[in-house]
Amino acid sequence: MHNKTIAVLGAGYGGITAALRLARLLKKMPQYRIYLIDRNPFHTFKTQLHEAAVRNVEVSVPVQNIIRKTSIVFIQDSIREINTAKSKIILSDSEIGYEYLVIALGSITNYYNIPGLQEYSLSLQSLEDANAIYEHINGVCEEALLSTREDIRQDMLRFVIGGGGLTGVELAGELADLLNKKAEIASAGFQILLIEGGSRLVPNLDERMSEEVSQRLQGKGVKIITNCRIVKRTIDAIALSNGDILKAYTLVWTGGIKAGSIIESSGLTTGQMGRIIVNEFLQAEGHPFVYALGDNALAINPTTGNPVPAAAQFALQQGRLVAGNIYADICGRDKRPYKPKVLGEIVSLGRHLAVGWLAVPFFKKVRFFGFIASLLKTAIEDKHILLLKKESRNWIDWRG
Ligand SMILES: Cc1cc2nc3c(=O)[nH]c(=O)nc-3n(C[C@H](O)[C@H](O)[C@H](O)COP(=O)(O)OP(=O)(O)OC[C@H]3O[C@@H](n4cnc5c(N)ncnc54)[C@H](O)[C@@H]3O)c2cc1C
C-alpha cells in the first residue's frame, strides 16, 4: 500500500512539526509513508539547553510520545549522507529512497579553525553537550574546593564563555545564579567572563536592550569583554586578540554555528553558514522535491530582503509551511510562499530574569525587562509544547 516516501530528517523544532502536520494532512492518502529520522530517540527543547547545562533540568521528550497514534515511522539512526542525485538517504547500515525530502538537521558549532578551540572547549548545541557542561562545572567546582593552592583554585573557578550571542548570554546568566548560590564557591571567589568579538551583546536586539542585558549580567557578577576575539586555546589558557592570556580550565564556546558537513556534500546549493539556498516555498534551489527549513534553510524575509535568523520560532513556522506545501504539491494545488512572522525575542538571564520584546498588535514592539520578561519567556516555551500537543493530538505527558 505504501509506495511513496516522504523522509523528514531531524526531529527538532522544524522536523517534528513538519512530520506531524504531514501525517494529519495525508491521513487519507496511505500510499504516502512518512519517515522521521533522528540520531536521538528524543525531541530536545533546544532553547532551554542552557538550563540543562547548569541545573540539569529535563529538556527533552521521547519522540515516540509525540508521534504515537500517527502514521509516522520513526527511525533512530545517524544520517551519514544525503544523495540528492539518487534521491536517497544513507543511514548507518541501510538506505532510504524518497519522493519528497525535508531537511531539518539544525546546526553544529562553528570553531572557525581557531587553534585548539575544538579540542579544548565545551559547546552547547545538543543535550549531550549540556550534560557534558553540567558534569564539568560540578567536577571543577569540587576539585577547586579541594585544592590547597590559591592560584590553581582561581584558575579552576574562572569560567569563560566565548561568544555573547543568545546562547552565551543565557548560559552566563544561569551560571552566575548557580555559582552565587553555592556558598563555598562564592566565598572561594569565582569569575565568569563573557567574551564577545563585536561591540555589544546579542546584536539581534536593539542597542537599548543589548545595554540592559549587559547591565543585568554585570549585576550578577559577570565580567563582559567586548571587541575582543579568542585567537588560540590550549588545555588551560586562552589567548585573546588584545594580547591578554587568560588562565582557565573552562571555556564554553558559543561563538558561532553552521550547517553540518552532510549538507555540504548533499549536492544542494548552500550559502551563508552552509545553509541551503531555498526559494519562497522553501524548496532547495533546483530541487523541487527537496525542502529545507529551520537552521538549515537560507530563507529570505521578503519584507527586509535579509536572511531569516536561525531561531526556533522560524523553524516551527517553516515546518508547518513545508508540510502544507508538500501536501499542496501532491494535490496539484498552489503552494504558499514563506513570510516570516517575527513574534519577538526574549533572552533569559537566569531564573526569574529576562530582557526582550514581543510584537503586540497596535504597539508593534513592546519591550519587557526583569521578572515579567522571564514569565513571558516561560510562556513562549510552554506555547511550543502546546503547539506540539495540538499537532500530535495524542501526546503523553512525559513529566507525569
Ligand atoms: C542554548 C540555546 C538557546 C537558544 N535559545 C533560543 C531562543 O530563546 N529562541 C529561539 O528562537 N531560538 C533559540 N535557539 C536557537 C534554536 O534552538 C534553533 O534555531 C532551533 O533549534 C532550530 O531548529 P531546527 O528544527 O532547525 O533544528 P534542531 O531543533 O536543532 O533539530 C535538529 C535535529 O536534527 C538531529 N540531527 C542532526 N544531525 C543529525 C544526523 N546526522 N543524523 C540524525 N539526526 C541528526 C538532531 O539530533 C536534532 O534533533 C537557542 C539555541 C541554543 C543552543
Short mmCIF file of C-alpha atoms and ligand atoms in Angstrom, two decimals:
data_model
loop_
_atom_site.label_atom_id
_atom_site.label_comp_id
_atom_site.label_asym_id
_atom_site.label_seq_id
_atom_site.Cartn_x
_atom_site.Cartn_y
_atom_site.Cartn_z
CA MET A 1 0.00 0.00 0.00
CA HIS A 2 2.88 2.42 0.84
CA ASN A 3 4.74 3.19 -2.31
CA LYS A 4 5.75 6.80 -1.86
CA THR A 5 8.13 8.02 0.80
CA ILE A 6 8.48 11.40 2.47
CA ALA A 7 11.69 11.50 4.50
CA VAL A 8 11.93 14.12 7.24
CA LEU A 9 15.48 14.47 8.54
CA GLY A 10 15.74 15.73 12.13
CA ALA A 11 13.17 15.60 14.93
CA GLY A 12 13.96 19.06 16.27
CA TYR A 13 11.59 22.03 16.21
CA GLY A 14 11.12 22.19 12.45
CA GLY A 15 11.30 18.50 11.55
CA ILE A 16 8.86 17.18 14.11
CA THR A 17 6.36 19.93 13.31
CA ALA A 18 6.57 19.15 9.59
CA ALA A 19 6.20 15.39 10.16
CA LEU A 20 3.19 15.78 12.47
CA ARG A 21 1.39 18.12 10.13
CA LEU A 22 2.13 15.92 7.11
CA ALA A 23 0.72 12.93 8.97
CA ARG A 24 -2.51 14.81 9.57
CA LEU A 25 -2.80 16.19 6.05
CA LEU A 26 -2.06 12.83 4.42
CA LYS A 27 -4.28 10.77 6.69
CA LYS A 28 -6.48 9.75 3.78
CA MET A 29 -3.56 9.00 1.46
CA PRO A 30 -2.00 5.83 2.90
CA GLN A 31 0.21 5.43 -0.17
CA TYR A 32 2.48 8.07 1.43
CA ARG A 33 4.75 6.83 4.19
CA ILE A 34 6.38 9.46 6.41
CA TYR A 35 9.77 8.58 7.84
CA LEU A 36 11.10 10.80 10.62
CA ILE A 37 14.82 10.21 11.23
CA ASP A 38 16.93 11.44 14.13
CA ARG A 39 20.04 10.14 15.86
CA ASN A 40 18.37 10.63 19.23
CA PRO A 41 15.22 8.90 20.47
CA PHE A 42 14.03 12.22 21.93
CA HIS A 43 12.99 15.71 20.81
CA THR A 44 15.09 18.36 22.53
CA PHE A 45 13.77 21.73 23.65
CA LYS A 46 16.96 23.30 22.42
CA THR A 47 16.05 26.82 23.56
CA GLN A 48 16.33 25.53 27.14
CA LEU A 49 19.69 23.77 26.81
CA HIS A 50 21.45 26.37 28.97
CA GLU A 51 19.15 25.37 31.83
CA ALA A 52 20.08 21.71 31.39
CA ALA A 53 23.77 22.64 31.27
CA VAL A 54 23.62 24.41 34.62
CA ARG A 55 20.66 22.97 36.52
CA ASN A 56 20.29 19.56 34.88
CA VAL A 57 16.59 20.18 34.20
CA GLU A 58 14.59 17.93 31.86
CA VAL A 59 14.60 19.45 28.36
CA SER A 60 13.68 16.53 26.14
CA VAL A 61 10.73 14.28 25.45
CA PRO A 62 10.72 10.86 23.73
CA VAL A 63 9.78 11.22 20.05
CA GLN A 64 7.52 8.18 20.40
CA ASN A 65 5.42 10.03 22.99
CA ILE A 66 4.76 12.79 20.49
CA ILE A 67 4.09 10.71 17.37
CA ARG A 68 2.14 7.85 18.90
CA LYS A 69 -1.07 7.03 17.07
CA THR A 70 0.15 8.88 13.98
CA SER A 71 1.29 7.08 10.83
CA ILE A 72 4.84 8.47 11.20
CA VAL A 73 7.56 5.83 11.19
CA PHE A 74 10.40 6.96 13.45
CA ILE A 75 13.91 5.74 12.71
CA GLN A 76 16.56 6.35 15.34
CA ASP A 77 19.80 6.43 13.39
CA SER A 78 22.58 8.73 12.28
CA ILE A 79 22.20 10.15 8.81
CA ARG A 80 25.53 9.68 7.03
CA GLU A 81 24.75 11.12 3.63
CA ILE A 82 22.06 12.86 1.63
CA ASN A 83 22.33 11.79 -2.00
CA THR A 84 20.06 14.14 -3.95
CA ALA A 85 21.32 12.82 -7.30
CA LYS A 86 19.90 9.37 -6.48
CA SER A 87 17.09 10.61 -4.16
CA LYS A 88 18.24 8.55 -1.22
CA ILE A 89 19.40 8.91 2.37
CA ILE A 90 22.27 6.81 3.67
CA LEU A 91 21.96 5.72 7.31
CA SER A 92 24.43 3.70 9.44
CA ASP A 93 23.71 0.40 7.71
CA SER A 94 20.72 0.98 5.47
CA GLU A 95 19.40 3.47 2.96
CA ILE A 96 16.03 5.01 2.19
CA GLY A 97 14.78 6.33 -1.12
CA TYR A 98 12.38 9.25 -1.12
CA GLU A 99 9.84 11.08 -3.27
CA TYR A 100 9.92 14.18 -1.05
CA LEU A 101 12.69 15.18 1.33
CA VAL A 102 12.55 17.62 4.26
CA ILE A 103 15.94 18.63 5.68
CA ALA A 104 15.81 19.91 9.26
CA LEU A 105 19.10 18.83 10.83
CA GLY A 106 19.80 22.04 12.77
CA SER A 107 23.26 23.48 13.38
CA ILE A 108 26.62 22.42 14.67
CA THR A 109 29.23 24.57 16.39
CA ASN A 110 31.48 26.65 14.17
CA TYR A 111 35.03 26.84 15.55
CA TYR A 112 36.32 29.00 12.67
CA ASN A 113 39.58 26.98 12.67
CA ILE A 114 40.76 28.83 15.79
CA PRO A 115 43.74 26.78 17.03
CA GLY A 116 42.89 24.47 19.93
CA LEU A 117 39.29 25.66 20.22
CA GLN A 118 37.53 22.45 19.20
CA GLU A 119 39.89 20.27 21.26
CA TYR A 120 39.81 22.27 24.48
CA SER A 121 36.39 23.86 24.74
CA LEU A 122 32.86 22.77 25.51
CA SER A 123 29.96 23.65 23.22
CA LEU A 124 26.20 23.90 23.68
CA GLN A 125 24.29 22.52 20.70
CA SER A 126 22.82 19.25 22.00
CA LEU A 127 21.61 17.55 25.13
CA GLU A 128 24.88 15.62 25.20
CA ASP A 129 26.78 18.94 25.21
CA ALA A 130 24.58 20.25 28.02
CA ASN A 131 25.23 17.12 30.11
CA ALA A 132 28.98 17.46 29.49
CA ILE A 133 28.92 21.08 30.70
CA TYR A 134 26.91 20.10 33.78
CA GLU A 135 29.38 17.34 34.70
CA HIS A 136 32.35 19.59 34.01
CA ILE A 137 31.12 22.51 36.12
CA ASN A 138 30.34 20.28 39.08
CA GLY A 139 33.64 18.44 38.75
CA VAL A 140 35.73 21.58 38.53
CA CYS A 141 33.94 23.20 41.48
CA GLU A 142 34.56 20.12 43.64
CA GLU A 143 38.21 19.94 42.64
CA ALA A 144 38.74 23.67 43.22
CA LEU A 145 37.45 23.41 46.78
CA LEU A 146 39.91 20.57 47.46
CA SER A 147 42.88 22.45 46.05
CA THR A 148 45.33 23.85 48.59
CA ARG A 149 46.85 26.25 46.06
CA GLU A 150 45.11 29.59 45.75
CA ASP A 151 46.37 30.26 42.19
CA ILE A 152 45.11 26.88 40.92
CA ARG A 153 41.78 27.36 42.70
CA GLN A 154 41.33 30.72 40.98
CA ASP A 155 42.09 29.27 37.54
CA MET A 156 39.61 26.46 38.18
CA LEU A 157 36.92 28.89 39.23
CA ARG A 158 37.39 31.13 36.19
CA PHE A 159 34.60 30.27 33.75
CA VAL A 160 34.98 31.74 30.28
CA ILE A 161 32.20 31.88 27.72
CA GLY A 162 33.25 32.74 24.17
CA GLY A 163 30.50 34.45 22.19
CA GLY A 164 27.97 36.95 23.51
CA GLY A 165 25.01 35.99 21.35
CA LEU A 166 21.81 34.46 22.69
CA THR A 167 23.35 31.14 23.79
CA GLY A 168 26.38 32.68 25.53
CA VAL A 169 24.34 35.29 27.34
CA GLU A 170 21.69 32.82 28.52
CA LEU A 171 24.37 30.45 29.76
CA ALA A 172 26.21 33.26 31.60
CA GLY A 173 23.03 34.28 33.43
CA GLU A 174 22.24 30.73 34.56
CA LEU A 175 25.82 30.05 35.60
CA ALA A 176 26.03 33.26 37.64
CA ASP A 177 22.87 32.27 39.54
CA LEU A 178 24.25 28.82 40.29
CA LEU A 179 27.68 29.93 41.46
CA ASN A 180 26.34 32.82 43.54
CA LYS A 181 24.08 30.32 45.30
CA LYS A 182 26.86 27.85 46.11
CA ALA A 183 28.10 29.45 49.34
CA GLU A 184 31.53 27.75 49.36
CA ILE A 185 32.21 28.66 45.73
CA ALA A 186 31.03 32.23 46.24
CA SER A 187 33.31 32.68 49.21
CA ALA A 188 36.25 31.00 47.42
CA GLY A 189 35.72 33.63 44.70
CA PHE A 190 34.73 32.73 41.14
CA GLN A 191 34.85 34.66 37.89
CA ILE A 192 32.58 34.44 34.86
CA LEU A 193 33.98 36.15 31.78
CA LEU A 194 31.87 36.66 28.68
CA ILE A 195 33.96 37.47 25.64
CA GLU A 196 32.35 38.98 22.55
CA GLY A 197 34.06 39.83 19.27
CA GLY A 198 31.57 42.57 18.34
CA SER A 199 30.85 45.84 20.11
CA ARG A 200 27.79 44.64 22.07
CA LEU A 201 25.99 41.56 23.36
CA VAL A 202 23.08 39.91 21.50
CA PRO A 203 23.37 42.11 18.40
CA ASN A 204 19.91 40.94 17.17
CA LEU A 205 18.40 43.07 19.94
CA ASP A 206 18.32 46.85 19.67
CA GLU A 207 21.05 48.84 21.44
CA ARG A 208 18.91 49.72 24.46
CA MET A 209 18.02 46.10 25.17
CA SER A 210 21.55 44.97 24.49
CA GLU A 211 22.78 47.51 27.08
CA GLU A 212 20.13 46.27 29.52
CA VAL A 213 21.39 42.68 29.03
CA SER A 214 24.97 43.82 29.82
CA GLN A 215 23.94 45.71 32.93
CA ARG A 216 21.83 42.88 34.31
CA LEU A 217 24.62 40.35 33.74
CA GLN A 218 27.19 42.66 35.33
CA GLY A 219 24.82 42.99 38.28
CA LYS A 220 25.16 39.23 38.74
CA GLY A 221 28.95 39.50 38.67
CA VAL A 222 29.60 38.55 35.02
CA LYS A 223 32.56 40.40 33.53
CA ILE A 224 31.93 41.38 29.91
CA ILE A 225 34.72 41.95 27.43
CA THR A 226 33.62 43.25 24.02
CA ASN A 227 35.54 43.94 20.78
CA CYS A 228 37.81 41.06 21.64
CA ARG A 229 38.25 37.66 19.98
CA ILE A 230 39.63 34.36 21.19
CA VAL A 231 42.59 33.60 18.91
CA LYS A 232 44.00 30.44 20.49
CA ARG A 233 43.06 27.89 23.14
CA THR A 234 45.38 25.49 24.95
CA ILE A 235 44.41 22.98 27.65
CA ASP A 236 44.48 25.61 30.40
CA ALA A 237 44.82 29.02 28.74
CA ILE A 238 43.04 31.30 26.27
CA ALA A 239 44.85 33.83 24.06
CA LEU A 240 42.83 36.94 23.23
CA SER A 241 43.13 39.32 20.29
CA ASN A 242 44.04 42.17 22.68
CA GLY A 243 47.20 40.24 23.63
CA ASP A 244 45.95 39.05 27.04
CA ILE A 245 46.36 35.42 28.11
CA LEU A 246 43.66 34.10 30.43
CA LYS A 247 44.33 31.04 32.55
CA ALA A 248 41.11 28.99 32.62
CA TYR A 249 40.11 25.34 32.81
CA THR A 250 36.66 26.10 31.44
CA LEU A 251 35.83 27.60 28.08
CA VAL A 252 32.36 27.17 26.64
CA TRP A 253 32.39 28.23 23.00
CA THR A 254 29.08 29.72 21.87
CA GLY A 255 30.58 31.99 19.22
CA GLY A 256 29.18 30.54 16.03
CA ILE A 257 27.04 27.95 14.27
CA LYS A 258 26.96 26.41 10.81
CA ALA A 259 25.20 23.59 8.98
CA GLY A 260 26.83 20.16 9.29
CA SER A 261 29.09 18.67 6.61
CA ILE A 262 26.29 16.34 5.41
CA ILE A 263 24.59 19.38 3.93
CA GLU A 264 27.79 20.49 2.21
CA SER A 265 28.19 17.13 0.47
CA SER A 266 24.49 16.79 -0.45
CA GLY A 267 24.76 18.35 -3.90
CA LEU A 268 22.47 21.21 -2.85
CA THR A 269 23.47 24.85 -3.27
CA THR A 270 24.47 26.42 0.02
CA GLY A 271 25.18 29.98 1.17
CA GLN A 272 25.97 31.80 4.41
CA MET A 273 26.77 29.45 7.33
CA GLY A 274 26.43 26.47 4.97
CA ARG A 275 22.65 26.90 4.90
CA ILE A 276 20.71 25.56 1.90
CA ILE A 277 19.54 28.21 -0.54
CA VAL A 278 15.76 27.91 -0.82
CA ASN A 279 13.06 29.66 -2.86
CA GLU A 280 9.96 31.34 -1.41
CA PHE A 281 8.27 27.93 -0.96
CA LEU A 282 11.33 26.64 0.95
CA GLN A 283 12.31 24.26 -1.87
CA ALA A 284 16.05 23.81 -2.34
CA GLU A 285 17.34 25.66 -5.40
CA GLY A 286 16.91 23.41 -8.47
CA HIS A 287 15.39 20.55 -6.42
CA PRO A 288 11.58 20.90 -6.33
CA PHE A 289 11.11 17.76 -4.20
CA VAL A 290 13.66 18.76 -1.56
CA TYR A 291 12.65 21.22 1.15
CA ALA A 292 14.92 22.74 3.80
CA LEU A 293 13.86 24.53 6.93
CA GLY A 294 14.93 25.99 10.26
CA ASP A 295 18.66 26.47 10.80
CA ASN A 296 19.36 24.53 7.57
CA ALA A 297 17.48 26.92 5.27
CA LEU A 298 18.77 30.22 3.99
CA ALA A 299 15.26 31.63 3.67
CA ILE A 300 14.93 35.28 2.75
CA ASN A 301 12.50 37.58 4.50
CA PRO A 302 10.66 39.15 1.53
CA THR A 303 9.97 42.34 3.52
CA THR A 304 13.56 43.09 4.54
CA GLY A 305 15.49 41.11 1.93
CA ASN A 306 17.61 39.69 4.78
CA PRO A 307 18.12 36.02 5.68
CA VAL A 308 15.71 34.72 8.30
CA PRO A 309 17.73 34.16 11.52
CA ALA A 310 18.39 30.68 12.89
CA ALA A 311 15.73 30.59 15.62
CA ALA A 312 13.17 28.14 16.95
CA GLN A 313 10.19 30.37 16.17
CA PHE A 314 11.08 30.36 12.45
CA ALA A 315 11.82 26.61 12.37
CA LEU A 316 8.32 25.98 13.75
CA GLN A 317 6.64 28.28 11.23
CA GLN A 318 8.62 26.76 8.37
CA GLY A 319 7.81 23.20 9.49
CA ARG A 320 4.11 23.95 9.18
CA LEU A 321 4.52 25.67 5.81
CA VAL A 322 6.67 22.92 4.28
CA ALA A 323 4.11 20.27 5.26
CA GLY A 324 1.36 22.37 3.69
CA ASN A 325 3.39 22.90 0.51
CA ILE A 326 4.20 19.20 0.07
CA TYR A 327 0.51 18.42 0.51
CA ALA A 328 -0.41 21.15 -2.00
CA ASP A 329 2.09 19.71 -4.47
CA ILE A 330 0.65 16.21 -4.07
CA CYS A 331 -2.87 17.56 -4.59
CA GLY A 332 -1.84 19.73 -7.55
CA ARG A 333 -2.72 22.93 -5.70
CA ASP A 334 -0.79 26.21 -5.37
CA LYS A 335 1.94 26.30 -2.76
CA ARG A 336 2.17 29.16 -0.24
CA PRO A 337 5.21 31.43 -0.08
CA TYR A 338 7.03 31.85 3.22
CA LYS A 339 6.52 35.14 5.05
CA PRO A 340 8.19 35.02 8.46
CA LYS A 341 6.18 36.31 11.38
CA VAL A 342 8.60 37.90 13.82
CA LEU A 343 6.92 37.31 17.16
CA GLY A 344 9.65 38.90 19.29
CA GLU A 345 12.78 37.87 21.10
CA ILE A 346 13.28 37.24 24.79
CA VAL A 347 16.66 36.46 26.30
CA SER A 348 16.73 34.78 29.69
CA LEU A 349 19.41 35.90 32.12
CA GLY A 350 18.98 33.25 34.78
CA ARG A 351 15.97 32.29 36.79
CA HIS A 352 13.25 34.95 37.06
CA LEU A 353 15.15 37.46 34.93
CA ALA A 354 14.95 38.17 31.21
CA VAL A 355 15.07 41.00 28.68
CA GLY A 356 13.31 41.21 25.34
CA TRP A 357 10.42 42.35 23.24
CA LEU A 358 7.25 41.00 21.76
CA ALA A 359 5.25 42.09 18.72
CA VAL A 360 1.94 43.28 20.19
CA PRO A 361 -0.97 44.36 17.92
CA PHE A 362 -1.17 48.20 17.56
CA PHE A 363 2.02 48.83 19.60
CA LYS A 364 4.27 46.83 17.21
CA LYS A 365 7.20 46.30 19.57
CA VAL A 366 6.81 46.22 23.35
CA ARG A 367 9.93 45.82 25.49
CA PHE A 368 9.92 43.75 28.67
CA PHE A 369 12.53 43.60 31.41
CA GLY A 370 13.03 41.54 34.57
CA PHE A 371 10.58 39.10 36.10
CA ILE A 372 7.72 39.85 33.67
CA ALA A 373 10.02 39.10 30.75
CA SER A 374 11.03 35.80 32.34
CA LEU A 375 7.35 34.86 32.72
CA LEU A 376 6.84 35.62 29.04
CA LYS A 377 9.87 33.51 28.10
CA THR A 378 8.40 30.59 30.03
CA ALA A 379 5.04 31.19 28.35
CA ILE A 380 6.70 31.03 24.91
CA GLU A 381 8.38 27.74 25.80
CA ASP A 382 5.09 26.36 27.11
CA LYS A 383 3.43 27.51 23.90
CA HIS A 384 5.81 25.37 21.89
CA ILE A 385 4.79 22.34 23.94
CA LEU A 386 1.14 23.27 23.46
CA LEU A 387 1.59 23.58 19.70
CA LEU A 388 3.31 20.20 19.56
CA LYS A 389 0.48 18.73 21.62
CA LYS A 390 -2.01 20.27 19.20
CA GLU A 391 -0.21 18.83 16.17
CA SER A 392 0.26 15.46 17.89
CA ARG A 393 -3.27 15.18 19.38
CA ASN A 394 -2.17 12.03 21.22
CA TRP A 395 0.62 13.37 23.37
CA ILE A 396 1.60 11.51 26.52
CA ASP A 397 2.86 13.90 29.17
CA TRP A 398 6.31 12.58 29.95
CA ARG A 399 6.70 14.63 33.09
CA GLY A 400 3.96 12.52 34.65
C1 LIG B 1 21.24 27.28 24.29
C2 LIG B 1 20.36 27.73 23.14
C3 LIG B 1 19.35 28.65 23.38
C4 LIG B 1 18.52 29.06 22.32
N1 LIG B 1 17.51 29.94 22.61
C5 LIG B 1 16.67 30.29 21.63
C6 LIG B 1 15.56 31.15 21.92
O1 LIG B 1 15.39 31.60 23.05
N2 LIG B 1 14.70 31.45 20.91
C7 LIG B 1 14.86 30.95 19.63
O2 LIG B 1 14.03 31.23 18.75
N3 LIG B 1 15.90 30.15 19.32
C8 LIG B 1 16.81 29.81 20.28
N4 LIG B 1 17.86 28.98 19.98
C9 LIG B 1 18.04 28.52 18.58
C10 LIG B 1 17.09 27.36 18.27
O3 LIG B 1 17.22 26.36 19.25
C11 LIG B 1 17.38 26.78 16.89
O4 LIG B 1 17.30 27.82 15.93
C12 LIG B 1 16.36 25.69 16.56
O5 LIG B 1 16.53 24.58 17.43
C13 LIG B 1 16.48 25.23 15.10
O6 LIG B 1 15.50 24.24 14.86
P1 LIG B 1 15.72 23.14 13.75
O7 LIG B 1 14.45 22.38 13.64
O8 LIG B 1 16.28 23.76 12.52
O9 LIG B 1 16.88 22.18 14.32
P2 LIG B 1 17.06 21.47 15.78
O10 LIG B 1 15.97 21.88 16.70
O11 LIG B 1 18.44 21.76 16.14
O12 LIG B 1 16.89 19.94 15.40
C14 LIG B 1 17.83 19.24 14.60
C15 LIG B 1 17.65 17.74 14.83
O13 LIG B 1 18.44 17.04 13.90
C16 LIG B 1 19.09 15.93 14.53
N5 LIG B 1 20.30 15.62 13.77
C17 LIG B 1 21.29 16.47 13.40
N6 LIG B 1 22.21 15.83 12.66
C18 LIG B 1 21.79 14.55 12.54
C19 LIG B 1 22.31 13.39 11.86
N7 LIG B 1 23.43 13.43 11.15
N8 LIG B 1 21.62 12.22 11.96
C20 LIG B 1 20.46 12.17 12.65
N9 LIG B 1 19.93 13.22 13.29
C21 LIG B 1 20.58 14.40 13.24
C22 LIG B 1 19.38 16.45 15.93
O14 LIG B 1 19.52 15.35 16.84
C23 LIG B 1 18.14 17.30 16.22
O15 LIG B 1 17.13 16.56 16.86
C24 LIG B 1 18.72 28.56 21.00
C25 LIG B 1 19.75 27.64 20.75
C26 LIG B 1 20.57 27.23 21.81
C27 LIG B 1 21.66 26.24 21.52
#
